[in-house]
CSV table of C-alpha atoms in Angstrom, one decimal:
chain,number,residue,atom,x,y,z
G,1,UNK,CA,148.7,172.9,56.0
G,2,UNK,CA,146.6,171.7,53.4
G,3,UNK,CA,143.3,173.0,51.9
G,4,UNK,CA,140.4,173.1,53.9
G,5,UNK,CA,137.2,172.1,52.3
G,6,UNK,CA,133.9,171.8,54.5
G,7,UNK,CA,131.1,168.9,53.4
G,8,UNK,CA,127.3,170.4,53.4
G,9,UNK,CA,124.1,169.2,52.4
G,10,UNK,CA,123.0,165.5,51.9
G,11,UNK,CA,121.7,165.3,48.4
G,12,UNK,CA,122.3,162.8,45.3
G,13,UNK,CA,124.6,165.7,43.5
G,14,UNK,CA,127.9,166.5,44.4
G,15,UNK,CA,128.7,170.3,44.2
G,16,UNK,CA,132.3,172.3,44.8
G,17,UNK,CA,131.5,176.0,45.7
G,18,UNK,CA,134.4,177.9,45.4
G,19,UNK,CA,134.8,181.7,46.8
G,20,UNK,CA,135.8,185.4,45.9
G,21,UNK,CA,138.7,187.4,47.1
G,22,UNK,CA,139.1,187.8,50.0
G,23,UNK,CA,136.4,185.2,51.3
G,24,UNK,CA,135.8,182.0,52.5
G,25,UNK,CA,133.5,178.9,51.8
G,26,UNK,CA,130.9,180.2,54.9
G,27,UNK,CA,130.0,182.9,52.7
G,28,UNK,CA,127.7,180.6,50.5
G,29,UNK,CA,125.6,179.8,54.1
G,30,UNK,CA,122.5,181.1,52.4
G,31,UNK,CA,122.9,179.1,49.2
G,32,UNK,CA,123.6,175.8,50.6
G,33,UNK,CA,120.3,175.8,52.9
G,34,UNK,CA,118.7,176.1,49.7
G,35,UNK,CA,120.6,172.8,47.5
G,36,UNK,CA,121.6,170.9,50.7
G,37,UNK,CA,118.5,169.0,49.7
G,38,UNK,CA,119.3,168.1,46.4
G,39,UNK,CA,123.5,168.2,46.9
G,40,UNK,CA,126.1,167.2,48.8
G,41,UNK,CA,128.3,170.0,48.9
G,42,UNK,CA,131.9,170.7,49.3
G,43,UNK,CA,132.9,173.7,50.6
G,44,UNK,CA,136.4,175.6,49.4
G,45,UNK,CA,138.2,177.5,51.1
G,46,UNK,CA,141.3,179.1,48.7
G,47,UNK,CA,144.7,179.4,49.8
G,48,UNK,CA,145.2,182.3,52.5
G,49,UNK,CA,141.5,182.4,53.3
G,50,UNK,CA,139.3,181.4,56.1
G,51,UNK,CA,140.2,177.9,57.7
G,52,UNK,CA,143.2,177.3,55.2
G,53,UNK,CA,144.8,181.1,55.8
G,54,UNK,CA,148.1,178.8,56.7
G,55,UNK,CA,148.1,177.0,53.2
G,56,UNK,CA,151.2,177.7,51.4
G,57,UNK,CA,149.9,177.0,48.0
G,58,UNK,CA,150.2,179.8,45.4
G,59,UNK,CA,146.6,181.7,44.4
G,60,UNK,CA,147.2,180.1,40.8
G,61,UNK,CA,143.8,178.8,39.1
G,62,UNK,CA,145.6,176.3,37.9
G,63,UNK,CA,147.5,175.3,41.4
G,64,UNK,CA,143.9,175.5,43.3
G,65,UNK,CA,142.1,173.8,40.9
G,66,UNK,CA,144.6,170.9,40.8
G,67,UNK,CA,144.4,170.7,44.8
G,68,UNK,CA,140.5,170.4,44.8
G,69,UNK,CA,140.3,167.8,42.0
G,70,UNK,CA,142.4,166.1,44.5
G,71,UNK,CA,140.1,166.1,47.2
G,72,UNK,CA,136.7,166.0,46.0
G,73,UNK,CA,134.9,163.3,43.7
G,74,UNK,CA,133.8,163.9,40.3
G,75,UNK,CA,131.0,166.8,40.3
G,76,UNK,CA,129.9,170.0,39.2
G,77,UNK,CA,131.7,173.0,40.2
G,78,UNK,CA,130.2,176.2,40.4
G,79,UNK,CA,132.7,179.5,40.8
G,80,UNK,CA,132.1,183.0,42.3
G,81,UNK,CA,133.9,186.1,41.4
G,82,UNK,CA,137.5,185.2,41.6
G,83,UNK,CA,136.6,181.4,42.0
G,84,UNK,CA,134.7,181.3,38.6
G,85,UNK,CA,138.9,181.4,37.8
G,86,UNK,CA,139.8,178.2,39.8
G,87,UNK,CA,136.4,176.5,38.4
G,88,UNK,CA,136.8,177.3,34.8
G,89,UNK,CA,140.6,176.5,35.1
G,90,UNK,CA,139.7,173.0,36.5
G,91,UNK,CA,136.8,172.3,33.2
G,92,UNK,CA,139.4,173.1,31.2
G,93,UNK,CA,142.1,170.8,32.4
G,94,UNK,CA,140.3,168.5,34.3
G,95,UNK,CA,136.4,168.0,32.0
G,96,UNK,CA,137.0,164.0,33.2
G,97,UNK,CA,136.4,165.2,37.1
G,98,UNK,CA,134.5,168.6,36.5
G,99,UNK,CA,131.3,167.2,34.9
G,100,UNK,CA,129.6,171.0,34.4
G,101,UNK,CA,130.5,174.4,35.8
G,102,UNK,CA,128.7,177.5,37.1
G,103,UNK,CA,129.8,181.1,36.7
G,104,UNK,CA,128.6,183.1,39.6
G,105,UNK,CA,129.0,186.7,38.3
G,106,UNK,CA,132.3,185.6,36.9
G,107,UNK,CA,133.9,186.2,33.7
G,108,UNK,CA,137.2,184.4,31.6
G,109,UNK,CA,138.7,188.1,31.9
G,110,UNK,CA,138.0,190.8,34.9
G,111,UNK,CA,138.5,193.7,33.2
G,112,UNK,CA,137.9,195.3,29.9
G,113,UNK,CA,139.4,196.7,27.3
G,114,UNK,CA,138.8,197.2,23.6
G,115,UNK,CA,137.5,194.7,22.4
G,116,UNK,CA,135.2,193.0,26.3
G,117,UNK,CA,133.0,194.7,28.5
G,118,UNK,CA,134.3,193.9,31.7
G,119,UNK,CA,135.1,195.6,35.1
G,120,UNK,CA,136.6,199.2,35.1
G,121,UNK,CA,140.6,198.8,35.4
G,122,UNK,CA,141.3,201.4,37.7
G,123,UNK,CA,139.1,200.3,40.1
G,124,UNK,CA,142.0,197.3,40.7
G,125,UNK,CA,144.5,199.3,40.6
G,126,UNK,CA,143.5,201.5,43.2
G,127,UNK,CA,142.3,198.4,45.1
G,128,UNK,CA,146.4,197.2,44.6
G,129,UNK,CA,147.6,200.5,45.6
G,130,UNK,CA,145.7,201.2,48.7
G,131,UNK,CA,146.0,197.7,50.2
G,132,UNK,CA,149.4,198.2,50.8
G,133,UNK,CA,148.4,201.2,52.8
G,134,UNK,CA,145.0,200.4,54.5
G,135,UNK,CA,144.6,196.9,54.7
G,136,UNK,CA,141.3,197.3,56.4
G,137,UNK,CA,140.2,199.6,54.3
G,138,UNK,CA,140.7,198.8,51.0
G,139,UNK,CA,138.5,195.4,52.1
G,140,UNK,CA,135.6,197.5,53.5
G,141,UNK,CA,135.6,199.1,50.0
G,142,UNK,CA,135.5,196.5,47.9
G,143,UNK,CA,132.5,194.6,50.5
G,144,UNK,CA,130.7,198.0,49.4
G,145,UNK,CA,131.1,197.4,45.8
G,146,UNK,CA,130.4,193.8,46.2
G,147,UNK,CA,127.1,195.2,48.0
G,148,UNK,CA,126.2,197.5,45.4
G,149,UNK,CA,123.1,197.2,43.1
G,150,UNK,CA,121.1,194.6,45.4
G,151,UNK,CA,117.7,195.6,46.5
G,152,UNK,CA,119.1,196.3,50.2
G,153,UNK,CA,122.9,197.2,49.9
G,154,UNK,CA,123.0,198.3,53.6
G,155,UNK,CA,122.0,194.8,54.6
G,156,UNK,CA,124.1,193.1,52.4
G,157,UNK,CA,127.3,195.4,53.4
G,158,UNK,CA,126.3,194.1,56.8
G,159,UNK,CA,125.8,190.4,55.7
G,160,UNK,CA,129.5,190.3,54.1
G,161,UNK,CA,131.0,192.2,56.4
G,162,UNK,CA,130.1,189.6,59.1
G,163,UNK,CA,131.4,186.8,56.9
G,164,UNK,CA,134.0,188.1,56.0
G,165,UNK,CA,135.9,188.0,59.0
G,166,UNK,CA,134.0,184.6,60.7
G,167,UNK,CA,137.1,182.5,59.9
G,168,UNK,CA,139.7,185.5,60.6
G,169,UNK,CA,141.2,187.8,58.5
G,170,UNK,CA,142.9,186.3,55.2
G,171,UNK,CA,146.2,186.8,54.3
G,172,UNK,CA,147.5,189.6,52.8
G,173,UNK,CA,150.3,188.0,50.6
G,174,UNK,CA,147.3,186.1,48.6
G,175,UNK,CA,145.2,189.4,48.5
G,176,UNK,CA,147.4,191.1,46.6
G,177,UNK,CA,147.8,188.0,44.5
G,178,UNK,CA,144.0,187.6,44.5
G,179,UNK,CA,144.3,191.3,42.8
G,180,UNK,CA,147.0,190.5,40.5
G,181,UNK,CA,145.3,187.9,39.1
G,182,UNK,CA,141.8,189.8,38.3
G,183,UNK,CA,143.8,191.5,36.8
G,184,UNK,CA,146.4,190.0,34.1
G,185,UNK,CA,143.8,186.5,33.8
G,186,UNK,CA,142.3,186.3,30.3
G,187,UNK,CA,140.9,182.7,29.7
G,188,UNK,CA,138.7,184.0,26.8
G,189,UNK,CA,140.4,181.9,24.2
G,190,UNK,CA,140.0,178.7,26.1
G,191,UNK,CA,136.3,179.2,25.7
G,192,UNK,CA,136.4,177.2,22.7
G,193,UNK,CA,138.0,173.8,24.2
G,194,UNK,CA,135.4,174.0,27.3
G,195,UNK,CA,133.3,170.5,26.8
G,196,UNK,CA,131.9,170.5,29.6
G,197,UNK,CA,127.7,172.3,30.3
G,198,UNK,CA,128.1,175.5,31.6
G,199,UNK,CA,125.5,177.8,33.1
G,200,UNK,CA,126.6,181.7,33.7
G,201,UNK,CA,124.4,183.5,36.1
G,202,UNK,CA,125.0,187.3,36.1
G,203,UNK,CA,123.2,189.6,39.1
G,204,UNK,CA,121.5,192.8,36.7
G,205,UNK,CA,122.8,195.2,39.0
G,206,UNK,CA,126.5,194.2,39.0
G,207,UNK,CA,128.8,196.4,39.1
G,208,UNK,CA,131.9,194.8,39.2
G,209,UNK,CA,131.4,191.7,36.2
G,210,UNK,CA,129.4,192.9,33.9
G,211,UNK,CA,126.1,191.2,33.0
G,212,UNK,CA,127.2,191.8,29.3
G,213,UNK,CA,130.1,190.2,29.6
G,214,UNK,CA,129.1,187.2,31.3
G,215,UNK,CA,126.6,186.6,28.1
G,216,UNK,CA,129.5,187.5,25.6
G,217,UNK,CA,131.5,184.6,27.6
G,218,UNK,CA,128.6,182.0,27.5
G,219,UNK,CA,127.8,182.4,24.4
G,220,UNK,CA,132.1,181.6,23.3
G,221,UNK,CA,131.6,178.5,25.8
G,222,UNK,CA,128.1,177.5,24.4
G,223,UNK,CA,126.5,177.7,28.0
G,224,UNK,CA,123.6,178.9,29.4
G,225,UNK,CA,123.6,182.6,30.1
G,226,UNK,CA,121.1,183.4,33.0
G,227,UNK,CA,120.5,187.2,34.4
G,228,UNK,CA,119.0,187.5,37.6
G,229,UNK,CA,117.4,191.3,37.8
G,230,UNK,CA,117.5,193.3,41.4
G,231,UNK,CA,120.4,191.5,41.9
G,232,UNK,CA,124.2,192.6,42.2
G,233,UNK,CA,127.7,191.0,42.8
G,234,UNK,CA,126.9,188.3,45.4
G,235,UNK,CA,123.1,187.1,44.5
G,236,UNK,CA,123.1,184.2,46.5
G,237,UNK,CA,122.8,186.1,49.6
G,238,UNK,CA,119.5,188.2,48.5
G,239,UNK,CA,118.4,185.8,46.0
G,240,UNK,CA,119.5,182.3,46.7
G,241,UNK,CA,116.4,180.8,46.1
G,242,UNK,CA,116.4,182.4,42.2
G,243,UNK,CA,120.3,180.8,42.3
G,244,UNK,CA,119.2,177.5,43.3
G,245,UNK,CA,116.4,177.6,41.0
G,246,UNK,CA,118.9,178.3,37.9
G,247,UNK,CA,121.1,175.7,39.3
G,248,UNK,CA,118.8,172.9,40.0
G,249,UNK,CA,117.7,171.7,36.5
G,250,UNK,CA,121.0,172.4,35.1
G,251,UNK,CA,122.6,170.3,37.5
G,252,UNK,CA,119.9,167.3,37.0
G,253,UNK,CA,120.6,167.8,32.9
G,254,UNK,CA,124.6,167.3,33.7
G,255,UNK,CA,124.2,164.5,35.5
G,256,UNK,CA,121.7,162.5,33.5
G,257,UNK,CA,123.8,163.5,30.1
């Protein structure tokens, strides 16, 4: 089975959205009401997850990246969480078909260590360990963590809890790959060969990517580094008008440069 990628929206700008672990594309519902005006959109949905759970492609940045340059024209992409991997991976090999990228509370490198200010290690590691023995679980866990630091983390628990099984339950061979790859990824030094615009939007209340690292990172890949406060790991569900006002203009700058 190939990739499955849904088209939104009816604007002049095209637009990839591309998910976190253990998602799908329907989780950016909120944030393509609010561009479908001004983008068409195109909808990923990774290896293992949602509608392409039967894709047998590997959960490699690279891999994905190469399979959505395939199917999508020329346009911005814009990466959440794990995606921000795929997107960056694809300005870096592909800056001809990615014209500009987003960073939704994503960073080069997950977690930190002496020298970055990234995500705490051993939360990963227990995430790795206790998949194996409660699959269900372990993904309630990390929705809470996800959910923590927005204004209403009850609500938003509930909200991704809801998506996150509307296309079934992904995969768990790409799950523990999605978690393997948080954690060994460091793109940091490719910072310096990205050509294309970047914008890096950070939720204040984060508590898995770091606001600080997110401006540490645009400021290697000489983007724009934009921190959206009451906000934590998923913004576009509690604040995708503030999203789509961040994204609008830097979209329209892309295009016309």
């Amino acid at each position: 089975m190939s990739l499955f990628i849904e088209r939104a929206g009816h604007g002049p700008l095209p637009l990839v959205l591309i998910h976190g672990w253990a998602m799908h594309g329907g989780v950016f519902a909120p944030l393509v009401e609010a561009m479908a005006a001004h983008c068409t959109l195109y909808l990923v949905d990774l290896p293992g997850h949602g509608h392409s759970r039967d894709c047998t492609l590997p959960l490699e940045p690279a891999v994905c990246a190469q399979a959505i340059v395939e199917r999508t024209p020329p346009a911005a992409w814009l990466g959440w969480s794990l995606g921000g991997l795929v997107a960056l991976e694809g300005a870096l090999d592909h800056p001809g078909h990615v014209r500009a990228l987003t960073m939704l509370c994503a960073t080069p490198r997950f977690v930190r260590d002496a020298d970055w200010p990234g995500g705490d290690p051993d939360t990963l590691a227990r995430l790795a360990r206790d998949l194996r023995e409660d699959y269900r679980g372990t993904l309630e866990r990390f929705l809470a963590l996800e959910a923590m630091g927005s204004d209403d983390p009850a609500a938003e628990l509930r909200h991704l809890r809801a998506l996150a099984f509307a296309r079934g339950e992904p995969d768990p061979r790409v799950l523990e790959e999605g978690i393997g790859l948080l954690g060994r990824t460091d793109l940091r030094p490719a910072l310096a060969r990205l050509t294309v615009p970047s914008l890096w939007i950070a939720g204040r209340r984060d508590r898995l990517v770091p606001p600080a690292a997110m401006r540490r990172a645009a400021q290697a890949g000489h983007g724009r580094f934009v921190e959206i406060a009451h906000a934590g790991h998923a913004p576009f569900l509690g604040h995708a008008e503030r999203v789509a006002a961040a994204l609008r203009p830097f979209l329209e700058g892309a295009a016309a440069a």
